XYZ file of N, CA and C in Angstrom:
450
model
N 4.649 8.462 -19.788
C 3.913 8.619 -21.236
C 5.306 7.387 -22.308
N 6.645 7.566 -21.654
C 7.333 7.099 -23.025
C 7.587 5.161 -22.638
N 6.916 4.922 -21.534
C 6.657 3.417 -21.230
C 5.482 3.073 -22.284
N 4.981 3.866 -21.802
C 3.673 3.395 -22.659
C 2.316 3.049 -21.417
N 2.541 3.510 -20.560
C 2.030 3.263 -19.372
C 1.166 4.197 -18.893
N -0.214 4.162 -18.112
C -1.009 5.160 -18.001
C -1.919 4.609 -16.268
N -1.665 5.543 -15.465
C -2.185 5.350 -14.054
C -3.418 4.587 -14.383
N -3.783 3.850 -13.440
C -4.913 2.751 -14.108
C -5.478 2.188 -14.792
N -4.494 2.004 -15.370
C -4.483 0.748 -17.062
C -4.938 -0.538 -16.538
N -5.959 -1.202 -16.478
C -5.875 -2.249 -15.919
C -5.157 -3.835 -16.639
N -4.709 -3.520 -17.929
C -3.693 -4.629 -18.581
C -2.820 -4.461 -18.257
N -1.400 -2.800 -17.650
C -0.909 -2.599 -18.003
C -0.751 -1.275 -16.570
N -0.732 -1.861 -15.810
C -0.802 -0.463 -14.628
C 0.742 0.303 -14.264
N 0.410 1.532 -14.614
C 1.934 2.268 -13.803
C 1.314 2.429 -12.434
N 2.474 1.963 -11.449
C 2.627 2.471 -10.063
C 3.382 3.100 -9.761
N 2.806 4.142 -8.861
C 3.629 5.137 -8.393
C 4.504 5.034 -6.830
N 4.872 5.659 -6.543
C 5.343 5.285 -5.045
C 4.752 7.135 -4.887
N 4.584 7.252 -3.809
C 4.517 8.479 -2.725
C 5.577 8.439 -1.821
N 6.906 9.824 -1.791
C 7.639 9.746 -1.126
C 7.981 11.289 -0.662
N 9.222 11.574 0.524
C 9.395 12.963 0.393
C 10.212 12.955 -0.594
N 10.311 13.796 -1.008
C 11.780 14.359 -1.950
C 12.691 15.772 -1.781
N 12.795 15.180 0.170
C 13.550 16.628 0.802
C 15.212 16.927 0.427
N 15.709 17.723 0.196
C 16.508 17.960 -0.150
C 17.995 17.641 1.023
N 17.589 17.512 1.597
C 18.370 16.462 3.037
C 17.615 15.206 3.383
N 18.352 14.017 2.947
C 17.190 12.640 3.133
C 16.798 12.699 5.343
N 15.906 12.239 5.455
C 15.374 12.024 6.595
C 15.104 10.537 6.872
N 15.639 9.728 6.557
C 15.529 8.419 6.813
C 14.570 7.856 7.780
N 13.152 7.400 7.534
C 12.371 6.860 8.253
C 11.310 8.150 8.954
N 11.818 9.224 8.520
C 10.727 10.235 9.159
C 9.632 10.578 8.982
N 9.784 10.543 7.514
C 8.475 11.033 6.709
C 7.921 9.501 5.919
N 6.597 9.686 6.013
C 5.795 8.305 4.988
C 6.195 8.562 3.740
N 5.672 7.182 3.668
C 6.259 6.607 1.663
C 4.947 5.704 1.681
N 3.976 6.301 0.553
C 3.009 4.718 -0.380
C 3.637 4.397 -1.362
N 3.454 3.339 -1.310
C 4.804 2.099 -2.464
C 2.383 1.726 -3.497
N 3.569 1.474 -5.181
C 2.580 0.554 -5.480
C 1.030 1.539 -5.880
N 1.182 2.782 -5.837
C -0.135 3.456 -5.973
C -0.485 3.158 -7.300
N -1.900 2.928 -7.498
C -2.170 2.534 -9.008
C -2.791 1.328 -8.954
N -2.206 0.481 -8.452
C -3.275 -1.108 -8.332
C -4.901 -0.781 -7.316
N -5.639 -1.963 -8.299
C -6.973 -1.926 -7.711
C -7.630 -3.082 -7.931
N -8.465 -3.128 -7.242
C -9.112 -4.445 -7.823
C -8.968 -5.097 -9.395
N -8.933 -3.668 -10.160
C -9.242 -3.953 -11.612
C -7.549 -4.171 -12.309
N -6.661 -3.863 -11.870
C -5.154 -3.923 -12.082
C -4.636 -4.766 -11.953
N -4.681 -5.816 -10.825
C -4.034 -6.569 -9.994
C -3.587 -7.860 -11.087
N -4.721 -8.353 -12.043
C -5.057 -9.388 -12.178
C -3.808 -8.327 -13.623
N -4.010 -7.722 -14.391
C -2.928 -7.241 -15.808
C -1.160 -6.582 -14.520
N -1.300 -6.294 -13.547
C 0.377 -6.591 -13.136
C 0.588 -7.858 -12.921
N -0.170 -8.876 -12.552
C 0.345 -10.383 -12.642
C 0.824 -11.156 -13.603
N -0.177 -10.279 -14.688
C -0.380 -10.974 -16.229
C 1.223 -10.330 -16.984
N 1.620 -9.004 -16.742
C 2.826 -8.578 -17.097
C 4.060 -8.913 -16.630
N 3.884 -8.880 -15.043
C 5.274 -9.171 -14.177
C 5.681 -11.313 -14.582
N 4.250 -11.751 -15.224
C 4.575 -13.015 -14.976
C 4.849 -13.706 -13.842
N 3.861 -13.216 -12.884
C 4.004 -13.441 -10.929
C 2.696 -13.011 -10.742
N 1.664 -13.857 -10.646
C 0.499 -13.856 -9.590
C 0.984 -13.385 -8.228
N 1.472 -14.305 -7.669
C 2.180 -13.847 -6.248
C 2.475 -12.693 -6.007
N 3.259 -12.008 -7.158
C 4.159 -10.301 -6.317
C 3.374 -9.695 -6.608
N 2.011 -9.878 -7.595
C 0.992 -8.964 -7.967
C -0.058 -8.392 -6.741
N -0.036 -9.917 -6.144
C -1.339 -10.069 -5.359
C -0.221 -9.397 -3.876
N 0.692 -9.577 -3.465
C 1.488 -8.951 -2.640
C 1.867 -7.507 -2.640
N 2.371 -7.499 -3.814
C 2.602 -5.602 -4.237
C 0.918 -4.897 -3.596
N -0.141 -5.811 -3.493
C -1.451 -4.797 -3.606
C -1.610 -4.811 -2.161
N -1.475 -5.798 -1.518
C -1.784 -6.236 0.186
C -0.918 -4.763 0.549
N 0.418 -4.932 -0.062
C 1.232 -4.019 1.026
C 1.093 -2.641 1.034
N -0.008 -2.355 -0.838
C -0.031 -0.987 -1.012
C -1.676 -0.220 0.153
N -2.354 -1.402 0.168
C -3.566 -1.719 1.031
C -3.394 -1.101 2.895
N -2.183 -1.671 3.067
C -1.357 -1.453 4.797
C -0.600 -0.146 4.474
N 0.361 0.033 3.658
C 0.338 1.272 3.646
C -0.116 2.322 3.338
N -1.472 2.316 2.620
C -2.440 3.601 2.534
C -3.311 3.456 3.595
N -3.529 2.623 4.508
C -4.367 2.886 5.616
C -3.511 3.119 6.940
N -2.115 2.710 7.011
C -1.489 3.475 8.156
C -1.444 4.823 7.592
N -0.576 4.812 6.520
C -0.455 6.505 6.710
C -1.297 7.956 5.875
N -2.196 6.767 5.434
C -2.916 8.049 4.817
C -4.636 8.062 6.111
N -4.982 6.737 5.904
C -6.285 6.809 6.838
C -6.239 7.099 8.038
N -4.952 6.644 8.703
C -4.208 6.376 10.263
C -4.949 5.376 10.844
N -4.764 3.981 9.998
C -5.336 3.107 10.544
C -3.793 2.629 11.455
N -4.178 2.118 12.812
C -3.286 0.927 13.653
C -2.805 0.173 12.579
N -1.403 -0.109 12.533
C -0.734 -1.082 11.767
C -0.686 -2.287 12.448
N -1.705 -2.589 13.862
C -1.551 -3.981 14.473
C -2.647 -4.683 13.808
N -3.301 -3.654 13.390
C -4.775 -4.530 12.433
C -4.219 -5.225 11.359
N -3.319 -4.717 10.686
C -2.619 -5.640 9.629
C -1.885 -6.801 10.012
N -0.898 -6.382 10.961
C -0.238 -7.360 11.368
C -1.296 -8.574 11.615
N -1.959 -8.076 12.579
C -3.061 -9.172 13.269
C -3.412 -10.231 11.970
N -3.947 -9.665 11.186
C -4.205 -9.957 10.092
C -3.491 -11.039 9.230
N -2.461 -10.578 8.845
C -1.325 -11.430 8.676
C -0.824 -12.350 9.075
N -0.528 -12.569 10.900
C -0.404 -13.357 11.243
C -1.611 -14.264 11.400
N -2.341 -13.935 11.103
C -4.064 -15.125 11.399
C -3.627 -15.911 10.291
N -3.664 -15.173 8.901
C -3.375 -15.677 7.445
C -2.003 -16.906 8.035
N -0.927 -16.612 7.906
C -0.023 -17.661 8.092
C -0.552 -18.508 9.113
N -1.224 -18.475 9.900
C -1.244 -19.722 11.412
C -1.996 -20.315 10.417
N -3.349 -19.703 9.698
C -4.077 -20.589 8.811
C -3.528 -21.460 8.103
N -2.067 -21.255 7.369
C -1.549 -21.828 6.481
C -0.484 -23.052 6.798
N -0.076 -22.296 8.212
C 0.720 -23.067 9.294
C 1.947 -22.728 8.740
N 2.579 -21.575 8.763
C 3.525 -21.049 7.603
C 4.170 -20.095 8.771
N 5.235 -19.732 9.092
C 6.012 -19.210 9.742
C 6.377 -17.775 9.132
N 6.539 -17.662 7.968
C 6.787 -16.289 7.594
C 5.786 -16.118 5.982
N 5.837 -15.036 5.925
C 4.658 -14.099 4.851
C 5.469 -14.474 3.273
N 6.631 -14.645 2.769
C 6.938 -15.331 1.359
C 6.312 -16.763 1.480
N 6.185 -17.150 2.647
C 5.285 -18.948 2.487
C 4.079 -18.548 1.939
N 3.898 -17.677 2.126
C 1.896 -17.591 1.418
C 2.009 -16.921 0.014
N 0.774 -18.394 -0.378
C 0.955 -18.125 -2.017
C -0.233 -17.093 -2.250
N 0.017 -17.084 -3.978
C -0.782 -16.025 -4.477
C -2.446 -15.947 -3.810
N -3.100 -17.522 -3.712
C -4.430 -17.512 -3.554
C -4.490 -17.216 -1.588
N -3.291 -17.042 -1.132
C -3.332 -16.495 0.328
C -3.501 -15.280 0.210
N -2.381 -14.242 -0.381
C -2.465 -13.226 -0.544
C -3.872 -12.653 -1.193
N -4.311 -13.303 -1.847
C -5.545 -12.545 -2.228
C -6.415 -13.019 -1.088
N -6.444 -13.673 -0.618
C -7.871 -13.764 0.583
C -7.545 -12.214 1.900
N -5.849 -12.301 1.909
C -5.585 -11.412 2.540
C -5.832 -9.834 2.349
N -5.792 -9.561 1.098
C -6.268 -8.440 0.549
C -7.978 -8.057 0.924
N -8.109 -9.265 1.135
C -9.816 -9.020 0.906
C -10.041 -8.209 2.870
N -8.749 -9.005 3.465
C -9.292 -8.862 4.587
C -8.305 -7.660 5.110
N -7.454 -7.107 4.438
C -6.921 -5.870 4.560
C -8.184 -4.610 4.026
N -8.876 -4.818 3.016
C -9.633 -4.238 2.842
C -11.017 -4.407 3.658
N -11.109 -5.626 4.536
C -12.772 -5.195 5.345
C -12.041 -4.152 6.814
N -10.386 -4.124 6.934
C -10.016 -3.645 7.804
C -10.087 -2.213 7.687
N -9.713 -1.562 6.553
C -10.015 -0.191 6.098
C -11.551 0.224 6.378
N -12.288 -0.722 5.845
C -13.978 -0.512 5.856
C -14.289 -0.028 7.643
N -13.687 -1.219 8.395
C -14.366 -1.410 9.355
C -13.354 -0.015 10.333
N -12.192 0.507 10.164
C -11.352 1.295 10.639
C -11.241 2.886 10.303
N -11.856 2.561 8.757
C -11.647 4.739 8.169
C -13.143 4.814 8.069
N -14.105 3.321 7.932
C -15.433 3.898 7.979
C -15.428 4.169 5.850
N -14.832 3.681 5.574
C -14.937 3.830 3.595
C -13.908 2.796 2.959
N -14.133 2.592 1.907
C -13.942 1.419 1.161
C -12.207 2.079 1.102
N -11.538 1.081 0.754
C -10.307 1.091 -0.077
C -10.219 2.143 -1.426
N -9.722 2.807 -2.208
C -10.346 3.724 -3.003
C -9.943 3.015 -4.071
N -10.653 2.789 -5.160
C -9.991 1.853 -6.123
C -9.669 3.076 -7.540
N -10.110 3.971 -7.219
C -9.115 5.242 -8.377
C -8.160 5.477 -8.299
N -6.859 5.031 -9.056
C -5.577 5.706 -8.353
C -5.740 7.248 -8.666
N -6.347 8.145 -9.282
C -5.794 9.440 -8.632
C -6.624 9.772 -7.742
N -7.583 9.206 -6.760
C -7.739 9.563 -5.445
C -6.667 8.516 -4.416
N -6.520 7.739 -5.156
C -5.123 7.017 -4.273
C -3.964 7.832 -4.206
N -3.911 8.761 -5.199
C -2.149 9.810 -5.582
C -3.033 10.950 -4.256
N -4.020 11.301 -4.955
C -4.079 12.524 -4.254
C -4.553 12.807 -3.029
N -4.779 11.815 -2.059
C -4.778 11.491 -0.730
C -3.234 10.785 -0.077
N -2.516 10.095 -1.135
C -1.353 9.656 -0.442
C -0.271 10.771 -0.294
N -0.430 11.918 -1.567
C 0.520 12.985 -1.407
C 0.089 13.893 -0.133
N -0.885 14.121 0.316
C -1.552 14.933 0.946
C -0.792 14.592 2.524
N -1.474 13.189 2.353
C -0.550 12.239 3.656
C 0.572 12.561 3.886
N 1.682 11.932 2.717
C 3.099 12.078 3.010
C 3.567 13.872 3.471
N 2.891 14.880 2.980
C 3.227 16.187 3.135
C 2.476 16.667 4.598
N 1.725 16.156 5.121
C 1.550 16.334 6.691
C 2.118 15.338 7.562
N 3.046 14.364 6.785
C 3.294 13.623 7.599
C 4.775 14.641 8.468
N 5.599 15.564 7.409
C 6.647 16.787 7.313
C 6.024 17.077 9.381
N 5.243 16.933 10.096
C 4.289 17.283 11.087
C 4.216 16.551 12.309
N 4.879 15.503 12.278
C 4.794 14.106 12.869
C 5.591 14.851 13.919
N 5.312 14.144 15.407
C 6.624 13.752 16.217
C 7.984 13.519 15.666
N 7.549 12.309 15.389
C 8.921 12.093 15.205
C 9.556 12.566 13.928
N 8.906 13.376 12.784
C 9.806 14.179 12.247
C 10.303 15.330 12.534
N 9.991 15.930 13.460
C 9.512 17.764 14.334
C 11.134 16.892 15.432
N 10.642 15.550 15.952
C 11.912 15.626 16.953
C 13.741 15.498 16.118
N 13.310 14.891 15.060
C 14.408 14.836 14.299
C 15.137 15.913 13.277
N 14.362 16.505 13.488
C 14.859 18.254 12.812
C 15.462 18.515 13.950
């Protein structure tokens, strides 16, 4: 409110991270979802505010990947394969060599992975993104990795 930002504002999106707030840190044990609030409608607003279109598209593709893995339980290899294919197509070695146009195409590929693997569209409503991410992060308390750590 003090920043004048609102979740879902397409012109100046407020981005939220959902992560564990445990009293004692459990690094890498509980899941995190970053960049909640990005959508097809707000990615251009983030690009304009940041003055960096590549940053906005990279943030959006990372949200879809984290959301897909953490919230929708999609195997990370699906996203990695799409990223590797994008790098091969551009003949580059690292993802930082992909430009905004490449990342925009990759976002479409990631959304197709979500559709195919989860049987649903990537949610465009930021409130739905946040509600689903909160539930998934809380549920990550019971993952084998977290239980073993405790």
